[in-house]
Amino acid sequence: MKENISIKENSQEPGSRILLELKGVAKSFETTDVLKGLDLKIERNTFVTLLGPSGCGKSTTLRLIAGFEKPDAGNIFFEGKDITGLPPEQREVNTVFQNYALFTHMTVAENIAFGLKIKKYPREYISDRVDYALSLVNLEGYGDRNPGTLSGGQQQRIAIARAIVNEPKILLLDEPLGALDLKLRKSMQIELMKLKEELGITFVYVTHDQEEALTMSDQIVVMNHGMIEQIGSAEDIYNEPKNAYVARFIGEANLKTGRMSSPSVVSIEGVDFPCTDEGFLSGTPVDVMIRPEDVELVDPLAGQICGVVSDIIFKGIFYHITVKTDEYEWKACSTMPTPVGTKVGIHVDPFNIRNMIQGAKEI
Amino acid sequence: MKKTKNSLKKLYIALIFIFLYAPIAVLFVLSVNDSRSRAVWGGFTLKWYRELFADATIMTALKNTLIIAFVAAFFATVLGLLAAIGISAMKKNKAAVYLGAGNIPLINADIVTGITLMLFFSRFSSLGMMSILLSHITFCIPYVLLSVLPALSGIDWHLYEAARDLGATRSMAYRKVIWPELFPSVMGGFFIALTMSMDDFVVTYFTRGAGVDTLSTMIYGELKRGIKPQMFALSSVIFAVVLILLLLVYLLPSDGKIGRPRITEGLSDAVRSVVPFILVVSVVTTLTGCGSIQNPRYGADPEEEATVSDAGSNTITVLNYGEYLDRDLLEDFYDKTGIRVLYDEATTPEEMYTKYKSGAISYDLICTSEYIIKKLMDENELLQIDTGSMENYGNLDPAILAMAQTYDPDNNYSIPYFYGTVGLLYNSSEITGEVDSWDVLFDGSYSGEIIMQNSIRDAYMCALKYLGYSLNDTDREHMLEAQRLLLKQKPDVEAYFVDEVREEMVAGNATIAVCYSGEAYLANEYNEDLTYVVPKEGSNLWIDSWCMTKRCQNPENATAFLDYLCGEEAGMVNFEYVYYPTPNLAVYNALDEEIREDELVFPPQEVLKNCEVYETLPDDVMELYSEMWKELKVY
Ligand SMILES: Nc1ncnc2c1ncn2[C@@H]1O[C@H](COP(=O)(O)OP(=O)(O)O)[C@@H](O)[C@H]1O
Ligand SMILES: [Mg+2]
């Protein structure tokens, strides 16, 4: 039975992988420019995360896609058609609100059936779909309950069920796990990823939590002050941040300023480090990023640069160790404890050095 | 320690409940009491409930009350909701201004609202059912506003977006999501408006037109002659209904399914099924009610429409004391003459004077006390009555007409209607020996057992008469002598009362009371030991008479009504209704010997001769009276 009514990806339009496109979308509220000409392409069946600090315009972007706001400039295309002026009820997207926005005067089942009833589906069909949606979010048998009697996590699932039962081509989720505790959040993350696989639709997910973004996304859109800093897979963004802003926002990083001594050597604190990044001319000032786990602590004599351990914190498997050199502090990860005051050498493999254009904005 | 604290708590709560509910319990007990007196338990009966529904006056007032309440609540809810939506969309400062303005009827004293509205309506339209209705809508709107506004500003607009997101159009989203969120508070506002409207007296009193009564104004009109037991029955019914309405309001805001124990779920479902019913009732009464909002007229054909103000047509507007005329006569009069009577009631002569002078309603005829008639005469407010054209004028007792010359020297400005004496009502089982003099009030032998009249002239009259002076004596020394006597007597007085005299005596709370003869007759009906006497020193004779105001547009019609009242047939009906001494000799002669001889009903000739009618006193004398009265009541 389940198979018959399962939600399948709509594949009648194989022409393009691009499902949704924002072109030069700008939006301002009163005097503040919230979005400053956003260009973004979202592919079918991907998990896209909009990541950025609070206030950078993520929700606004989502609301533009949903149709709750109209852009001041630019266009939004859905399957190649311009939907910029289309009201929300005519868009094939559904939203999961951060505060769930469940209808408290309706039961759980009535909440989920809301969209289907409006589309005037037969009653039998609706009740099957509601049951199926409830099973997708593991809440079979909760249909007669009132949303007010459910826990936060359960309400969240109802909100998701209410959205996906309409078979949207895109599911928009605005910090859906923000109100949940850590443990629940972790398990919901996994459930959401599974759900996406099961439904085979596109998720556009908003969060300010980089870890969440890294865990769940096929594609991460790093935003800052109403602009996109970088778009890429989790690995891309982690390993090859475009600039210091992205580097700092995603994961732990040692950020230093340096200068290219030659096309494959960068000088930090006057010490030359061989690297593999090319494309910068000799003498160009660059931002250099090295992940702490790539900073090897070695014998002082064997290191490229020497320093003294100034701090050590045990973080479970790793020790976070801070090493003071003449100009900088270096963060390193090590399985070996090294007492404060120990003189150590630092070694970085060339392929672990990431040189970036200078001048990216601060977070 | 803890135990006493607990029992104290319980005691406290018990006291509060007693305090709150004892009056209602009393009301209920009175409503099943088979006696017209509040002081006597006559056994259990439901007859007042039966009579209640057969009483056309009460039912009309009830109908008016309900129509006004439902229609006013309906419109107030609609307007209040719209206002709330408007205000919630405004910026904070602006909203505060509008909300403040909207709440003025709430903050304003009712009396100010009432008078303002009365002035407005009597200036720009006429007073009637419509003016009450509009006034009620006015003062109900703030209640709706206060109920709806918090709900409106508390609405989570994400719900609206969620609905749109799920495919609802703009209007669908409002209907299916926002409206259900607002609905409980809108219903709450509706019910508050409903009860406020049903409850209102002051505003209704000022804005009603002649002959239009709601329950509250009708009860007020009855105060002078005592509240009918049917009203206790009605009040009990209303209490029950209001209790149910309040329960609805209380139960509505939260949905039955939210965190509510299962037991109440059924109840709550019942409530929800009742609400649509009430809405339907409201809409239906609104629709039909609007049609029937016209001024009731006795004998009015439904098709015929006439406004209150055009009194020049075949309508006369009449003001009388409550329960002082059998209303069936009004219909009979219409059948006989084709003249409609717009009948209005008031409680005190002062109130009648104010009502007439305010000009809000143009009364043609007023039945009132002699000193008000004199006052109106002196102010040139009255028309001469063409008594020569009245067929039945000859029925009037020449002796009473002669007494009436005190205030109407030529008997051409007033027609006596009922009269009576002031005397002593005493409990013969507690008094040995004969009571025939005012001295029982002053000789100190009934200390703490005396009830005096709480009105200046009646109080001083006893003392003046006892001292051997005229009750119209203006000699300063005589008045001060009376004052000294009353001051000396004061410690012996249990209370100064007006309306409560009869009930207090029936209840046996006092032995002797200064009392009106009409009250004495009723008191004796309930308690045979109560006897009435007009002291041998003499007393006051009061005469309530009809007068015709100079606003009267059609004196012939008004005179026809007076003539009708003077007839034997109507006179008899009225006498049997009011049971006060009638100056109508045709009626008197047709009565049984037994009644004619009953001194509790008709004062004997020698008593009448011994009595004086109050004259209107010069201003300086009245001033002295009120000075003395103040002194007497304060010390
Ligand atoms: N309706 C609005 N009116 C005015 N300012 C708004 C409105 N919505 C968002 N903003 C402003 O736009 C900026 C971006 O908001 P938002 O898109 O919600 O950021 P994010 O979701 O990334 O935290 C914020 O500074 C916010 O104050
Ligand atoms: Mg946001």
Tab-separated table of C-alpha atoms in Angstrom, chain B residues 165-304:
chain	number	residue	atom	x	y	z
B	165	ASP	CA	2.172	28.173	2.077
B	166	LEU	CA	-0.140	25.162	2.183
B	167	GLY	CA	-2.214	26.524	-0.649
B	168	ALA	CA	-4.770	28.783	1.001
B	169	THR	CA	-5.644	32.002	-0.732
B	170	ARG	CA	-5.550	35.214	1.228
B	171	SER	CA	-9.217	35.067	2.224
B	172	MET	CA	-9.111	31.350	2.952
B	173	ALA	CA	-6.152	31.857	5.252
B	174	TYR	CA	-8.052	34.507	7.174
B	175	ARG	CA	-11.155	32.374	7.323
B	176	LYS	CA	-9.596	29.075	8.228
B	177	VAL	CA	-6.707	30.074	10.428
B	178	ILE	CA	-6.848	33.651	11.663
B	179	TRP	CA	-10.575	33.723	12.348
B	180	PRO	CA	-10.578	30.538	14.456
B	181	GLU	CA	-7.719	32.030	16.477
B	182	LEU	CA	-9.718	35.202	17.048
B	183	PHE	CA	-13.102	33.586	17.421
B	184	PRO	CA	-13.018	32.810	21.162
B	185	SER	CA	-12.132	36.379	22.010
B	186	VAL	CA	-14.772	37.700	19.622
B	187	MET	CA	-17.350	35.466	21.269
B	188	GLY	CA	-16.049	36.600	24.639
B	189	GLY	CA	-16.563	40.200	23.594
B	190	PHE	CA	-20.025	39.380	22.304
B	191	PHE	CA	-21.080	37.808	25.597
B	192	ILE	CA	-19.635	40.597	27.691
B	193	ALA	CA	-21.481	43.095	25.509
B	194	LEU	CA	-24.627	41.030	25.858
B	195	THR	CA	-24.505	40.962	29.650
B	196	MET	CA	-23.469	44.607	29.857
B	197	SER	CA	-26.439	45.583	27.746
B	198	MET	CA	-28.873	43.448	29.728
B	199	ASP	CA	-27.409	44.840	32.909
B	200	ASP	CA	-27.586	48.465	32.009
B	201	PHE	CA	-29.966	50.777	33.762
B	202	VAL	CA	-28.500	54.257	33.740
B	203	VAL	CA	-27.899	54.711	30.030
B	204	THR	CA	-31.177	53.030	29.163
B	205	TYR	CA	-33.037	55.197	31.624
B	206	PHE	CA	-31.822	58.366	29.977
B	207	THR	CA	-32.074	57.337	26.370
B	208	ARG	CA	-35.360	55.464	26.335
B	209	GLY	CA	-38.449	57.019	24.865
B	210	ALA	CA	-41.848	57.249	26.510
B	211	GLY	CA	-43.415	53.855	26.975
B	212	VAL	CA	-40.307	51.898	26.074
B	213	ASP	CA	-39.169	49.859	29.028
B	214	THR	CA	-36.436	47.357	29.513
B	215	LEU	CA	-36.422	45.146	32.562
B	216	SER	CA	-34.159	47.440	34.505
B	217	THR	CA	-36.191	50.587	33.881
B	218	MET	CA	-39.397	48.687	34.529
B	219	ILE	CA	-38.163	47.440	37.904
B	220	TYR	CA	-37.089	50.954	38.752
B	221	GLY	CA	-40.537	52.258	37.873
B	222	GLU	CA	-42.056	49.761	40.277
B	223	LEU	CA	-40.005	50.832	43.265
B	224	LYS	CA	-42.597	53.270	44.603
B	225	ARG	CA	-45.357	50.727	44.915
B	226	GLY	CA	-43.171	47.733	45.689
B	227	ILE	CA	-41.623	45.195	43.400
B	228	LYS	CA	-43.936	42.533	42.065
B	229	PRO	CA	-42.985	38.990	43.095
B	230	GLN	CA	-42.992	38.054	39.412
B	231	MET	CA	-39.871	40.166	39.165
B	232	PHE	CA	-38.121	37.936	41.688
B	233	ALA	CA	-39.023	34.992	39.526
B	234	LEU	CA	-37.752	36.795	36.455
B	235	SER	CA	-34.543	37.801	38.221
B	236	SER	CA	-33.958	34.200	39.213
B	237	VAL	CA	-34.452	33.122	35.619
B	238	ILE	CA	-32.107	35.842	34.392
B	239	PHE	CA	-29.509	34.864	36.950
B	240	ALA	CA	-29.645	31.288	35.743
B	241	VAL	CA	-29.350	32.382	32.116
B	242	VAL	CA	-26.490	34.770	32.800
B	243	LEU	CA	-24.721	32.086	34.791
B	244	ILE	CA	-24.933	29.811	31.793
B	245	LEU	CA	-23.705	32.579	29.481
B	246	LEU	CA	-20.752	33.265	31.749
B	247	LEU	CA	-19.930	29.583	31.832
B	248	LEU	CA	-19.913	29.681	28.054
B	249	VAL	CA	-17.540	32.614	28.063
B	250	TYR	CA	-15.337	30.850	30.563
B	251	LEU	CA	-15.284	27.586	28.684
B	252	LEU	CA	-14.907	28.969	25.204
B	253	PRO	CA	-11.406	30.393	24.976
B	254	SER	CA	-9.649	27.075	25.269
B	255	ASP	CA	-10.422	24.249	22.960
B	256	GLY	CA	-11.856	21.146	24.561
B	257	LYS	CA	-8.955	19.090	23.426
B	258	ILE	CA	-6.133	21.176	24.752
B	259	GLY	CA	-4.905	19.950	28.079
B	260	ARG	CA	-8.399	19.570	29.422
B	261	PRO	CA	-9.445	16.526	31.336
B	262	ARG	CA	-11.753	14.170	29.469
B	263	ILE	CA	-14.762	14.758	31.684
B	264	THR	CA	-15.213	18.305	30.512
B	265	GLU	CA	-14.717	17.429	26.884
B	266	GLY	CA	-18.333	16.504	26.416
B	267	LEU	CA	-19.446	19.701	28.069
B	268	SER	CA	-17.135	21.688	25.938
B	269	ASP	CA	-18.475	19.993	22.822
B	270	ALA	CA	-21.949	20.881	23.979
B	271	VAL	CA	-20.831	24.452	24.413
B	272	ARG	CA	-19.452	24.511	20.943
B	273	SER	CA	-22.679	23.255	19.530
B	274	VAL	CA	-24.544	25.930	21.485
B	275	VAL	CA	-22.442	28.746	20.124
B	276	PRO	CA	-23.633	28.505	16.534
B	277	PHE	CA	-27.157	28.410	17.916
B	278	ILE	CA	-26.583	31.614	19.841
B	279	LEU	CA	-25.079	33.196	16.767
B	280	VAL	CA	-28.128	32.241	14.765
B	281	VAL	CA	-30.409	33.623	17.478
B	282	SER	CA	-28.373	36.787	17.471
B	283	VAL	CA	-28.551	37.226	13.736
B	284	VAL	CA	-32.233	36.415	13.628
B	285	THR	CA	-33.088	38.796	16.426
B	286	THR	CA	-30.906	41.354	14.743
B	287	LEU	CA	-32.787	41.023	11.509
B	288	THR	CA	-36.257	40.779	12.971
B	289	GLY	CA	-35.388	43.076	15.842
B	290	CYS	CA	-34.403	45.882	13.538
B	291	GLY	CA	-37.792	45.610	11.967
B	292	SER	CA	-39.581	45.766	15.287
B	293	ILE	CA	-37.589	48.643	16.668
B	294	GLN	CA	-40.290	51.158	16.821
B	295	ASN	CA	-42.037	52.511	19.797
B	296	PRO	CA	-44.680	50.313	21.275
B	297	ARG	CA	-48.022	52.022	21.484
B	298	TYR	CA	-51.072	50.661	23.070
B	299	GLY	CA	-53.425	49.602	20.379
B	300	ALA	CA	-50.991	50.470	17.633
B	301	ASP	CA	-51.662	48.745	14.367
B	302	PRO	CA	-48.508	47.089	13.156
B	303	GLU	CA	-48.895	48.708	9.766
B	304	GLU	CA	-49.368	52.188	11.076
